[in-house]
Amino acid sequence: MTDSHLFNVLVPSLLKMVVIFHVLLGVVAYLVLVERKLLGRFQQRVGPTRVGPWGLLQPIADGLKLFLKEDIIPTKADRVLFIAAPLISMITALLAMAVIPFGPRFELFGIDFGYLQIADVNVGLLYIFGITSLGVYGIFLAGWSSGNKYSLIGGLRSSAQMISYELTLGLSVIVILMACGSLRMSQIAESQGDGFWNWWIFSTQWYFIPGLIGFFLYLISAFAETNRLPFDLPEAETELVSGYNTEYSSMKFAMFFMAEYVNIITVCSIATTLFLGAWHSPLPFAPFTSVPGVIWFLAKVFSLVFVFIWIRATLPRFRYDQLMHFGWKVLLPLALVNILLAAAGLIAAGSF
Amino acid sequence: MDALLPSLLFYAFAGVILGSAAFTAFARDIVHAAFSLLFTFFGLACLYLYLGADFVGLSQVVIYVGGILVLLLFGVMFTGHQTQETEKRTVNFYWGLALIALLGAGMVPALLKAPWAVKSAAELPEAKSTISSIATLLMTDYLLPFEIASLLLLMALIGAVVIARGETKTDEGESPETSA
């Protein structure tokens, strides 16, 4: 390995890591503000306005408050796991970001940076499922190690919920794999160029049906995976006093909080990459194509994030048995039928 | 540098696997033991990846870490927190020791005699994704074993449901525990 080769590989990767990581964390901080503002609007209020112009400095104030709070570890808690749990949540949330292609290939100062993606691994999608399945440990161990009944129930609920909905999440995406024939995220993104009718949400065979169903199945299970309303039973305030994070304070609490928002961005980015044409513009001609791909990607991601917040403001919470019933007896069979439909469509189209 | 970094990584992974496995075996608290198993599984996945087996490596994470270990912890969590029941007790310590000695006496000579196929990096084929070749083999040469294995898993699944439910009664509203 020569020096220049090392330089050409190492520098772009490091730069991409630093940029994506920092932008992500900045976005997360402001996502909380955006959510509060939007929720306010949905509920005929104005949301936070006091800190800075239009409340723009609110995230900084929140961060400062959380840093300065006393960090409490309950005496009945299991110290090691109590400290490890928020770390696991945060790390797994961030790790999943590594394979998401935010933009097309680009060059800077004569160095080929490749895709705007930290690691272009050929099993990208599988990697995401591996990493997101780790997310349950954070919540789970937090619930157990707190030494608190409410936390324990929250942890149990979340683990059952996440295992159940992970199945649908995985199966809903298989349609794309069948149509595209690759697990590499950048290749899936590349396969959807030239107009929105080529995005996988519309263009899998058999009159768009598998792609559309797959997208909605994915979105519903993504709500459950990120513990958002209407599936936020693990942290139901009214019944469980916030569930698994009841005993957490200060930065440990902040880590769970941030992990939740990073996860929202992750699932929206995955949905964008798989179903919504990644960085490709919706219409393949001049005014649309001259906008940089990253902008398109982020626009799609934040449209989905808006849907997340919208749903939160609209729907009430499921009951626990309804949640399980819905996951196993409605979503899972639907996902399986959807795969059969897609297979039939592909065979009919002769692309197998 | 070319040879040092790979072997360093290998020993790091191996260290994590062995250390966490030992912790699993010796930890008094059963949840700590189960949690430590997470690192064993993860380390194994890293070794698979390191060997160029990308599909096997990530399947290891998805299945063992994401599925089996979660279920294991799920079961353990019902046993309560830091009580006598969650502590492991040692039974048949000396018999166990004797068994280990016996197994070791068989394994160590075999390990020493085994012809290890050590290759330099240059001799190895270039790393490629194994997914499509695995898929092709499973759907052609190994279709029957593949189907039999899935049938076996289905049988185990149905069996587990039958055992867990006990006698089938007329109760319509099932409890959340059974559907989880």
Coordinates of C-alpha atoms in Angstrom, one line a residue:
Chain A
M1 CA 0.0 0.0 0.0
T2 CA 1.6 3.2 -1.1
D3 CA 1.4 6.5 0.7
S4 CA -0.7 8.2 -1.9
H5 CA -3.1 5.3 -2.1
L6 CA -3.5 5.4 1.7
F7 CA -4.0 9.1 1.5
N8 CA -6.7 8.8 -1.2
V9 CA -8.6 6.2 0.8
L10 CA -8.1 7.5 4.3
V11 CA -8.7 11.2 3.8
P12 CA -12.0 11.0 2.0
S13 CA -13.4 8.4 4.4
L14 CA -12.3 10.5 7.5
L15 CA -13.7 13.7 6.0
K16 CA -17.0 12.0 5.2
M17 CA -17.2 10.5 8.7
V18 CA -16.6 13.8 10.4
V19 CA -19.0 15.8 8.2
I20 CA -21.9 13.2 8.3
F21 CA -21.5 12.7 12.0
H22 CA -21.5 16.4 12.9
V23 CA -24.3 17.3 10.5
L24 CA -26.3 14.4 11.9
L25 CA -26.0 15.4 15.5
G26 CA -26.7 19.1 14.7
V27 CA -29.8 18.0 12.8
V28 CA -30.9 15.8 15.7
A29 CA -30.7 18.8 18.1
Y30 CA -32.8 20.9 15.9
L31 CA -35.2 18.1 15.0
V32 CA -36.4 18.2 18.6
L33 CA -37.1 21.9 18.2
V34 CA -38.8 21.3 14.8
E35 CA -41.0 18.6 16.4
R36 CA -42.0 20.8 19.3
K37 CA -42.8 23.7 16.9
L38 CA -44.8 21.5 14.6
L39 CA -46.7 19.8 17.5
G40 CA -47.5 23.2 18.8
R41 CA -48.9 24.2 15.4
F42 CA -50.9 21.0 15.2
Q43 CA -52.4 21.8 18.6
Q44 CA -53.1 25.5 17.9
R45 CA -50.1 26.7 19.9
V46 CA -46.9 28.4 18.7
G47 CA -44.3 26.1 20.4
P48 CA -41.1 27.3 22.0
T49 CA -40.4 31.0 21.3
R50 CA -38.5 32.4 24.3
V51 CA -34.9 31.3 23.7
G52 CA -33.5 33.3 20.9
P53 CA -35.4 34.5 17.8
W54 CA -38.3 32.1 17.1
G55 CA -36.9 29.9 19.8
L56 CA -34.0 29.0 17.6
L57 CA -31.5 28.7 20.5
Q58 CA -33.8 26.3 22.4
P59 CA -31.7 23.1 21.6
I60 CA -28.6 24.8 23.0
A61 CA -30.5 25.7 26.2
D62 CA -31.9 22.2 26.5
G63 CA -28.4 20.7 26.0
L64 CA -26.9 22.9 28.6
K65 CA -29.7 22.1 31.1
L66 CA -29.2 18.4 30.6
F67 CA -25.4 18.7 31.0
L68 CA -25.8 20.6 34.3
K69 CA -28.3 18.3 35.8
E70 CA -27.3 15.9 38.6
D71 CA -26.5 12.4 37.3
I72 CA -28.4 9.9 39.5
I73 CA -27.8 6.2 39.6
P74 CA -30.4 4.5 41.8
T75 CA -29.1 2.3 44.6
K76 CA -31.1 -0.6 43.4
A77 CA -29.7 -0.3 39.9
D78 CA -27.2 -2.6 38.3
R79 CA -24.4 0.0 37.9
V80 CA -22.5 -1.5 34.9
L81 CA -25.5 -2.2 32.7
F82 CA -27.2 1.0 33.9
I83 CA -24.3 3.0 32.4
A84 CA -23.9 0.7 29.4
A85 CA -27.5 0.9 28.2
P86 CA -27.6 4.5 27.0
L87 CA -24.2 4.0 25.3
I88 CA -25.5 1.0 23.4
S89 CA -28.6 2.9 22.3
M90 CA -26.6 5.8 21.0
I91 CA -23.8 3.8 19.4
T92 CA -26.1 1.5 17.5
A93 CA -28.2 4.4 16.4
L94 CA -25.1 6.2 14.9
L95 CA -23.6 3.0 13.4
A96 CA -26.5 2.4 11.1
M97 CA -25.8 5.7 9.4
A98 CA -22.5 4.4 8.1
V99 CA -24.0 2.7 5.0
I100 CA -26.6 5.3 3.9
P101 CA -25.7 7.0 0.6
F102 CA -26.6 10.6 1.0
G103 CA -25.4 11.7 -2.4
P104 CA -23.9 10.6 -5.7
R105 CA -20.2 10.3 -6.5
F106 CA -18.2 13.5 -6.3
E107 CA -14.7 14.8 -6.5
L108 CA -13.0 17.5 -4.5
F109 CA -9.5 18.9 -5.1
G110 CA -8.8 16.1 -7.6
I111 CA -9.6 13.3 -5.1
D112 CA -12.3 10.8 -5.9
F113 CA -14.6 10.8 -2.8
G114 CA -16.9 8.1 -4.1
Y115 CA -20.5 8.2 -3.0
L116 CA -21.4 10.5 -0.1
Q117 CA -21.5 7.5 2.1
I118 CA -19.1 6.4 4.9
A119 CA -18.8 2.8 3.9
D120 CA -20.1 1.3 0.6
V121 CA -20.2 -2.3 1.7
N122 CA -21.8 -4.9 -0.5
V123 CA -24.1 -6.2 2.2
G124 CA -25.3 -2.7 3.2
L125 CA -28.9 -3.6 3.7
L126 CA -28.1 -6.7 5.8
Y127 CA -25.7 -4.5 7.8
I128 CA -28.5 -2.1 8.6
F129 CA -30.8 -4.9 9.8
G130 CA -27.9 -6.3 11.9
I131 CA -27.2 -3.0 13.5
T132 CA -30.8 -1.9 14.1
S133 CA -31.6 -5.2 15.7
L134 CA -28.9 -4.3 18.3
G135 CA -30.9 -1.1 19.2
V136 CA -33.3 -3.2 21.3
Y137 CA -30.5 -4.0 23.8
G138 CA -30.2 -0.4 25.0
I139 CA -33.8 -0.1 25.9
F140 CA -34.0 -3.6 27.2
L141 CA -31.0 -3.4 29.5
A142 CA -32.0 0.1 30.6
G143 CA -35.4 -1.3 31.7
W144 CA -33.9 -4.2 33.5
S145 CA -30.9 -2.5 35.2
S146 CA -32.9 0.3 36.6
G147 CA -34.3 -1.9 39.3
N148 CA -37.8 -0.4 38.9
K149 CA -41.0 -2.2 38.0
Y150 CA -42.2 0.4 35.5
S151 CA -38.9 0.4 33.7
L152 CA -38.9 -3.4 33.6
I153 CA -42.3 -3.5 32.0
G154 CA -41.3 -0.8 29.6
G155 CA -38.2 -2.8 28.6
L156 CA -40.2 -6.0 28.2
R157 CA -42.8 -4.3 26.1
S158 CA -40.2 -2.7 23.9
S159 CA -38.3 -5.9 23.3
A160 CA -41.4 -7.8 22.4
Q161 CA -42.5 -5.0 20.1
M162 CA -39.2 -4.6 18.4
I163 CA -38.7 -8.3 17.7
S164 CA -42.2 -8.5 16.3
Y165 CA -41.9 -5.5 14.0
E166 CA -38.4 -6.2 12.9
L167 CA -39.8 -9.2 10.9
T168 CA -42.2 -7.0 8.9
L169 CA -39.5 -4.4 8.5
G170 CA -37.1 -7.0 7.0
L171 CA -39.8 -8.7 4.8
S172 CA -41.2 -5.4 3.4
V173 CA -37.8 -4.6 2.0
I174 CA -37.2 -8.0 0.3
V175 CA -39.5 -6.8 -2.6
I176 CA -36.8 -4.2 -3.4
L177 CA -34.0 -6.8 -3.2
M178 CA -35.9 -9.0 -5.6
A179 CA -36.5 -6.3 -8.1
C180 CA -33.0 -4.7 -7.8
G181 CA -30.9 -7.8 -7.2
S182 CA -28.4 -6.1 -4.9
L183 CA -27.8 -5.5 -1.2
R184 CA -25.4 -2.6 -1.9
M185 CA -27.1 0.6 -0.8
S186 CA -25.4 2.7 -3.5
Q187 CA -26.4 0.3 -6.2
I188 CA -30.0 0.3 -5.0
A189 CA -29.9 4.1 -5.1
E190 CA -28.4 4.1 -8.6
S191 CA -31.1 1.8 -10.0
Q192 CA -33.8 4.4 -9.5
G193 CA -32.6 7.3 -11.8
D194 CA -34.5 9.2 -14.5
G195 CA -37.8 10.3 -13.0
F196 CA -40.0 9.3 -10.1
W197 CA -41.7 6.5 -12.1
N198 CA -38.4 4.6 -11.7
W199 CA -38.4 4.8 -7.9
W200 CA -38.9 1.4 -6.4
I201 CA -42.1 2.6 -4.6
F202 CA -43.7 2.7 -8.1
S203 CA -41.7 0.6 -10.4
T204 CA -41.6 -3.0 -9.0
Q205 CA -43.5 -5.2 -11.4
W206 CA -47.2 -5.9 -11.4
Y207 CA -48.7 -2.4 -11.6
F208 CA -46.7 -0.9 -8.8
I209 CA -48.5 -2.9 -6.1
P210 CA -45.6 -4.6 -4.3
G211 CA -43.6 -1.4 -4.1
L212 CA -46.4 0.6 -2.7
I213 CA -47.5 -2.0 -0.2
G214 CA -43.8 -2.6 0.7
F215 CA -43.3 1.1 1.4
F216 CA -46.3 1.4 3.7
L217 CA -45.5 -1.8 5.5
Y218 CA -42.0 -0.4 6.0
L219 CA -43.2 2.9 7.2
I220 CA -45.6 1.3 9.8
S221 CA -43.0 -1.1 11.1
A222 CA -40.5 1.8 11.2
F223 CA -42.9 3.7 13.6
A224 CA -42.8 0.6 15.8
E225 CA -39.1 0.2 15.6
T226 CA -38.4 3.8 16.6
N227 CA -40.9 3.5 19.5
R228 CA -42.9 6.5 18.1
L229 CA -46.6 7.1 18.5
P230 CA -48.9 5.2 17.9
F231 CA -46.5 2.5 19.0
D232 CA -44.8 4.2 21.9
L233 CA -46.0 1.7 24.5
P234 CA -42.5 1.1 26.0
E235 CA -42.5 4.7 27.1
A236 CA -46.2 5.3 27.7
E237 CA -46.1 8.3 30.1
T238 CA -49.6 7.8 31.5
E239 CA -49.2 4.1 32.3
L240 CA -45.5 3.5 32.8
V241 CA -44.1 6.9 33.9
S242 CA -41.9 7.0 30.7
G243 CA -41.1 3.3 31.0
Y244 CA -37.5 2.2 30.5
N245 CA -36.0 5.7 31.0
T246 CA -37.8 6.6 34.2
E247 CA -34.6 6.3 36.3
Y248 CA -32.4 8.1 33.9
S249 CA -31.3 11.7 34.3
S250 CA -28.9 14.2 32.9
M251 CA -26.8 13.1 29.9
K252 CA -27.8 9.5 30.1
F253 CA -31.4 10.5 29.5
A254 CA -30.2 12.8 26.7
M255 CA -28.5 9.9 25.0
F256 CA -31.7 7.9 24.9
F257 CA -33.5 10.9 23.6
M258 CA -30.9 11.6 20.9
A259 CA -30.8 7.9 19.9
E260 CA -34.5 8.0 19.3
Y261 CA -34.2 11.0 17.0
V262 CA -31.1 9.5 15.2
N263 CA -33.2 6.4 14.7
I264 CA -36.0 8.4 13.1
I265 CA -33.6 10.0 10.7
T266 CA -32.0 6.6 10.0
V267 CA -35.3 4.8 9.1
C268 CA -36.4 7.8 7.0
S269 CA -33.0 7.7 5.2
I270 CA -33.4 4.0 4.5
A271 CA -36.9 4.5 3.2
T272 CA -35.6 7.3 1.0
T273 CA -32.8 5.1 -0.4
L274 CA -34.9 2.1 -0.9
F275 CA -38.2 3.4 -2.1
L276 CA -38.0 7.1 -2.9
G277 CA -35.2 7.2 -5.4
A278 CA -32.4 8.3 -3.0
W279 CA -30.7 11.4 -4.4
H280 CA -32.4 11.3 -7.8
S281 CA -34.6 14.2 -8.7
P282 CA -38.3 13.4 -9.3
L283 CA -38.3 14.7 -12.9
P284 CA -35.3 14.0 -15.2
F285 CA -34.9 17.4 -16.8
A286 CA -33.2 20.7 -16.3
P287 CA -34.4 22.7 -13.3
F288 CA -34.7 19.6 -11.2
T289 CA -31.5 17.8 -12.2
S290 CA -29.4 20.9 -11.5
V291 CA -30.2 20.8 -7.8
P292 CA -27.5 18.8 -6.0
G293 CA -28.4 15.2 -5.1
V294 CA -27.8 15.7 -1.4
I295 CA -30.5 18.4 -1.3
W296 CA -33.0 16.0 -2.9
F297 CA -32.0 13.3 -0.5
L298 CA -32.4 15.5 2.6
A299 CA -35.7 17.0 1.2
K300 CA -37.1 13.4 0.9
V301 CA -35.8 12.5 4.4
F302 CA -37.4 15.5 6.0
S303 CA -40.7 15.0 4.3
L304 CA -40.8 11.6 5.9
V305 CA -39.7 13.0 9.2
F306 CA -42.6 15.4 8.9
V307 CA -44.9 12.5 8.4
F308 CA -43.6 10.9 11.6
I309 CA -44.4 14.1 13.6
W310 CA -47.7 14.5 11.8
I311 CA -48.7 10.9 12.8
R312 CA -47.6 11.5 16.3
A313 CA -49.9 14.5 16.5
T314 CA -52.8 12.7 14.9
L315 CA -53.1 9.1 16.2
P316 CA -53.8 7.8 19.8
R317 CA -51.7 5.0 21.2
F318 CA -52.4 1.3 20.5
R319 CA -53.2 -1.1 23.3
Y320 CA -50.5 -3.7 23.9
D321 CA -52.5 -6.7 22.7
Q322 CA -53.8 -4.7 19.7
L323 CA -50.1 -4.0 18.9
M324 CA -49.1 -7.6 18.9
H325 CA -52.2 -8.7 17.0
F326 CA -51.6 -6.0 14.4
G327 CA -47.9 -7.0 14.0
W328 CA -48.3 -10.7 13.8
K329 CA -51.7 -11.3 12.2
V330 CA -52.0 -8.3 9.8
L331 CA -48.6 -6.9 8.9
L332 CA -46.6 -10.1 8.7
P333 CA -49.0 -12.0 6.4
L334 CA -49.4 -8.9 4.3
A335 CA -45.6 -8.7 3.9
L336 CA -45.4 -12.4 2.9
V337 CA -48.2 -12.0 0.4
N338 CA -46.5 -8.9 -1.0
I339 CA -43.3 -10.9 -1.6
L340 CA -45.3 -13.6 -3.5
L341 CA -47.0 -10.8 -5.5
A342 CA -43.6 -9.3 -6.4
A343 CA -42.2 -12.7 -7.3
A344 CA -45.2 -13.4 -9.6
G345 CA -44.8 -10.0 -11.1
L346 CA -41.1 -10.5 -11.8
I347 CA -41.7 -13.9 -13.3
A348 CA -44.4 -12.5 -15.5
A349 CA -42.1 -9.8 -16.6
G350 CA -39.5 -12.3 -17.4
S351 CA -36.7 -10.7 -15.3
F352 CA -35.9 -13.7 -13.2
Chain B
M1 CA 2.8 -3.2 8.2
D2 CA 1.0 -5.4 5.7
A3 CA 1.3 -8.4 7.9
L4 CA 1.1 -6.7 11.3
L5 CA -2.2 -5.0 11.1
P6 CA -4.3 -8.0 10.0
S7 CA -2.8 -10.3 12.7
L8 CA -3.3 -7.5 15.3
L9 CA -6.9 -7.3 14.4
F10 CA -7.3 -11.0 14.5
Y11 CA -5.9 -11.2 18.0
A12 CA -8.1 -8.3 19.1
F13 CA -11.2 -10.1 17.9
A14 CA -10.0 -13.4 19.3
G15 CA -9.3 -11.7 22.6
V16 CA -12.8 -10.2 22.8
I17 CA -14.4 -13.6 21.9
L18 CA -12.4 -15.5 24.5
G19 CA -12.7 -12.9 27.2
S20 CA -16.4 -12.4 26.9
A21 CA -17.0 -16.2 26.6
A22 CA -15.0 -16.7 29.8
F23 CA -17.0 -14.0 31.5
T24 CA -20.2 -15.7 30.4
A25 CA -19.0 -18.9 31.9
F26 CA -17.8 -17.4 35.2
A27 CA -20.1 -14.5 35.9
R28 CA -22.3 -14.9 39.0
D29 CA -25.2 -12.7 37.7
I30 CA -27.1 -14.4 34.9
V31 CA -28.0 -11.2 33.1
H32 CA -24.4 -10.1 33.1
A33 CA -23.5 -13.5 31.7
A34 CA -26.1 -13.2 28.9
F35 CA -25.0 -9.7 28.1
S36 CA -21.4 -10.8 27.8
L37 CA -22.5 -13.4 25.3
L38 CA -23.4 -10.4 23.1
F39 CA -19.7 -9.6 22.7
T40 CA -18.9 -13.3 21.9
F41 CA -21.4 -13.4 19.1
F42 CA -20.4 -10.0 17.8
G43 CA -16.7 -11.0 17.9
L44 CA -17.5 -14.1 16.0
A45 CA -19.3 -12.0 13.4
C46 CA -16.3 -9.8 13.1
L47 CA -14.1 -12.9 12.5
Y48 CA -16.4 -14.2 9.8
L49 CA -16.3 -10.8 8.1
Y50 CA -12.6 -10.8 8.5
L51 CA -12.5 -14.1 6.6
G52 CA -14.4 -12.6 3.7
A53 CA -17.6 -14.3 4.6
D54 CA -19.8 -11.2 4.6
F55 CA -23.1 -13.0 4.4
V56 CA -22.4 -15.4 7.2
G57 CA -21.0 -12.6 9.4
L58 CA -24.0 -10.4 9.1
S59 CA -26.4 -13.3 9.4
Q60 CA -24.6 -14.1 12.7
V61 CA -25.5 -10.7 13.9
V62 CA -29.1 -10.7 12.7
I63 CA -29.9 -14.2 14.0
Y64 CA -27.8 -14.7 17.1
V65 CA -27.4 -11.1 18.4
G66 CA -30.7 -9.7 17.1
G67 CA -32.9 -12.7 17.7
I68 CA -31.7 -15.5 19.9
L69 CA -29.9 -13.5 22.5
V70 CA -32.8 -11.1 22.9
L71 CA -35.1 -14.0 23.5
L72 CA -32.6 -15.4 26.0
L73 CA -32.5 -12.1 27.9
F74 CA -36.2 -11.8 27.6
G75 CA -36.5 -15.1 29.5
V76 CA -33.9 -14.1 32.1
M77 CA -35.6 -10.8 32.8
F78 CA -38.7 -12.5 34.1
T79 CA -36.6 -14.1 36.8
G80 CA -36.4 -10.8 38.8
H81 CA -33.6 -8.6 39.7
Q82 CA -30.5 -9.4 41.8
T83 CA -32.2 -12.1 43.8
Q84 CA -31.0 -15.5 44.7
E85 CA -32.6 -17.0 41.6
T86 CA -30.6 -14.9 39.2
E87 CA -27.3 -16.1 40.7
K88 CA -25.8 -19.1 39.1
R89 CA -24.7 -21.9 41.4
T90 CA -21.8 -24.3 40.6
V91 CA -22.9 -27.9 40.6
N92 CA -20.6 -30.9 40.1
F93 CA -17.5 -28.7 40.0
Y94 CA -15.0 -31.6 40.2
W95 CA -16.9 -33.8 37.7
G96 CA -16.9 -30.8 35.3
L97 CA -13.2 -30.3 35.8
A98 CA -12.5 -34.0 35.0
L99 CA -14.6 -33.8 31.9
I100 CA -12.7 -30.7 30.7
A101 CA -9.4 -32.5 31.3
L102 CA -10.6 -35.5 29.4
L103 CA -11.9 -33.4 26.4
G104 CA -8.7 -31.4 26.5
A105 CA -6.6 -34.5 26.4
G106 CA -8.4 -35.5 23.2
M107 CA -8.4 -32.1 21.5
V108 CA -5.0 -30.7 22.2
P109 CA -3.1 -33.5 20.3
A110 CA -5.6 -33.2 17.4
L111 CA -5.0 -29.5 17.2
L112 CA -1.2 -29.9 17.3
K113 CA -1.3 -32.6 14.6
A114 CA -3.7 -30.8 12.3
P115 CA -2.2 -29.6 9.0
W116 CA -3.1 -25.9 9.0
A117 CA -3.5 -24.5 5.6
V118 CA -1.7 -21.2 6.1
K119 CA -1.6 -19.0 3.1
S120 CA 0.0 -15.6 2.5
A121 CA -2.3 -12.8 1.5
A122 CA -1.0 -12.9 -2.1
E123 CA -2.2 -16.5 -2.6
L124 CA -5.8 -15.8 -1.6
P125 CA -8.4 -15.1 -4.2
E126 CA -9.6 -11.6 -4.3
A127 CA -12.4 -10.9 -1.7
K128 CA -15.8 -10.9 -3.4
S129 CA -19.3 -10.8 -2.1
T130 CA -20.4 -14.3 -1.3
I131 CA -24.2 -13.6 -1.4
S132 CA -25.0 -14.5 -5.0
S133 CA -23.0 -17.7 -4.9
I134 CA -24.6 -18.7 -1.6
A135 CA -28.0 -18.0 -3.1
T136 CA -27.3 -19.9 -6.3
L137 CA -26.0 -22.9 -4.4
L138 CA -29.0 -22.9 -2.0
M139 CA -31.5 -22.8 -4.8
T140 CA -29.7 -25.5 -7.0
D141 CA -27.4 -28.0 -5.5
Y142 CA -28.5 -27.8 -1.9
L143 CA -32.2 -27.1 -2.3
L144 CA -33.3 -30.3 -0.6
P145 CA -31.2 -29.9 2.6
F146 CA -32.3 -26.2 2.7
E147 CA -36.0 -27.2 2.5
I148 CA -35.5 -30.0 5.1
A149 CA -33.9 -27.5 7.5
S150 CA -36.7 -25.1 7.1
L151 CA -39.2 -27.9 7.7
L152 CA -37.4 -28.8 10.8
L153 CA -37.5 -25.2 12.1
L154 CA -41.2 -25.1 11.3
M155 CA -41.8 -28.3 13.3
A156 CA -39.8 -26.8 16.2
L157 CA -41.9 -23.6 16.0
I158 CA -45.2 -25.5 16.0
G159 CA -44.0 -27.7 18.8
A160 CA -43.0 -24.7 20.9
V161 CA -46.4 -23.2 20.4
V162 CA -48.2 -26.4 21.4
I163 CA -46.1 -26.8 24.5
A164 CA -46.4 -23.2 25.5
R165 CA -50.1 -23.1 25.1
G166 CA -50.8 -26.3 27.1
E167 CA -54.3 -27.7 26.6
T168 CA -56.2 -25.8 23.9
K169 CA -59.1 -24.2 25.6
T170 CA -61.9 -22.0 24.4
D171 CA -60.5 -18.7 25.6
E172 CA -60.6 -16.3 22.8
G173 CA -58.7 -13.4 24.3
E174 CA -55.2 -14.6 24.5
S175 CA -52.8 -13.0 26.9
P176 CA -50.1 -10.8 25.5
E177 CA -47.3 -13.1 26.7
T178 CA -48.3 -16.0 24.5
S179 CA -48.5 -13.9 21.4
A180 CA -45.2 -12.3 22.1

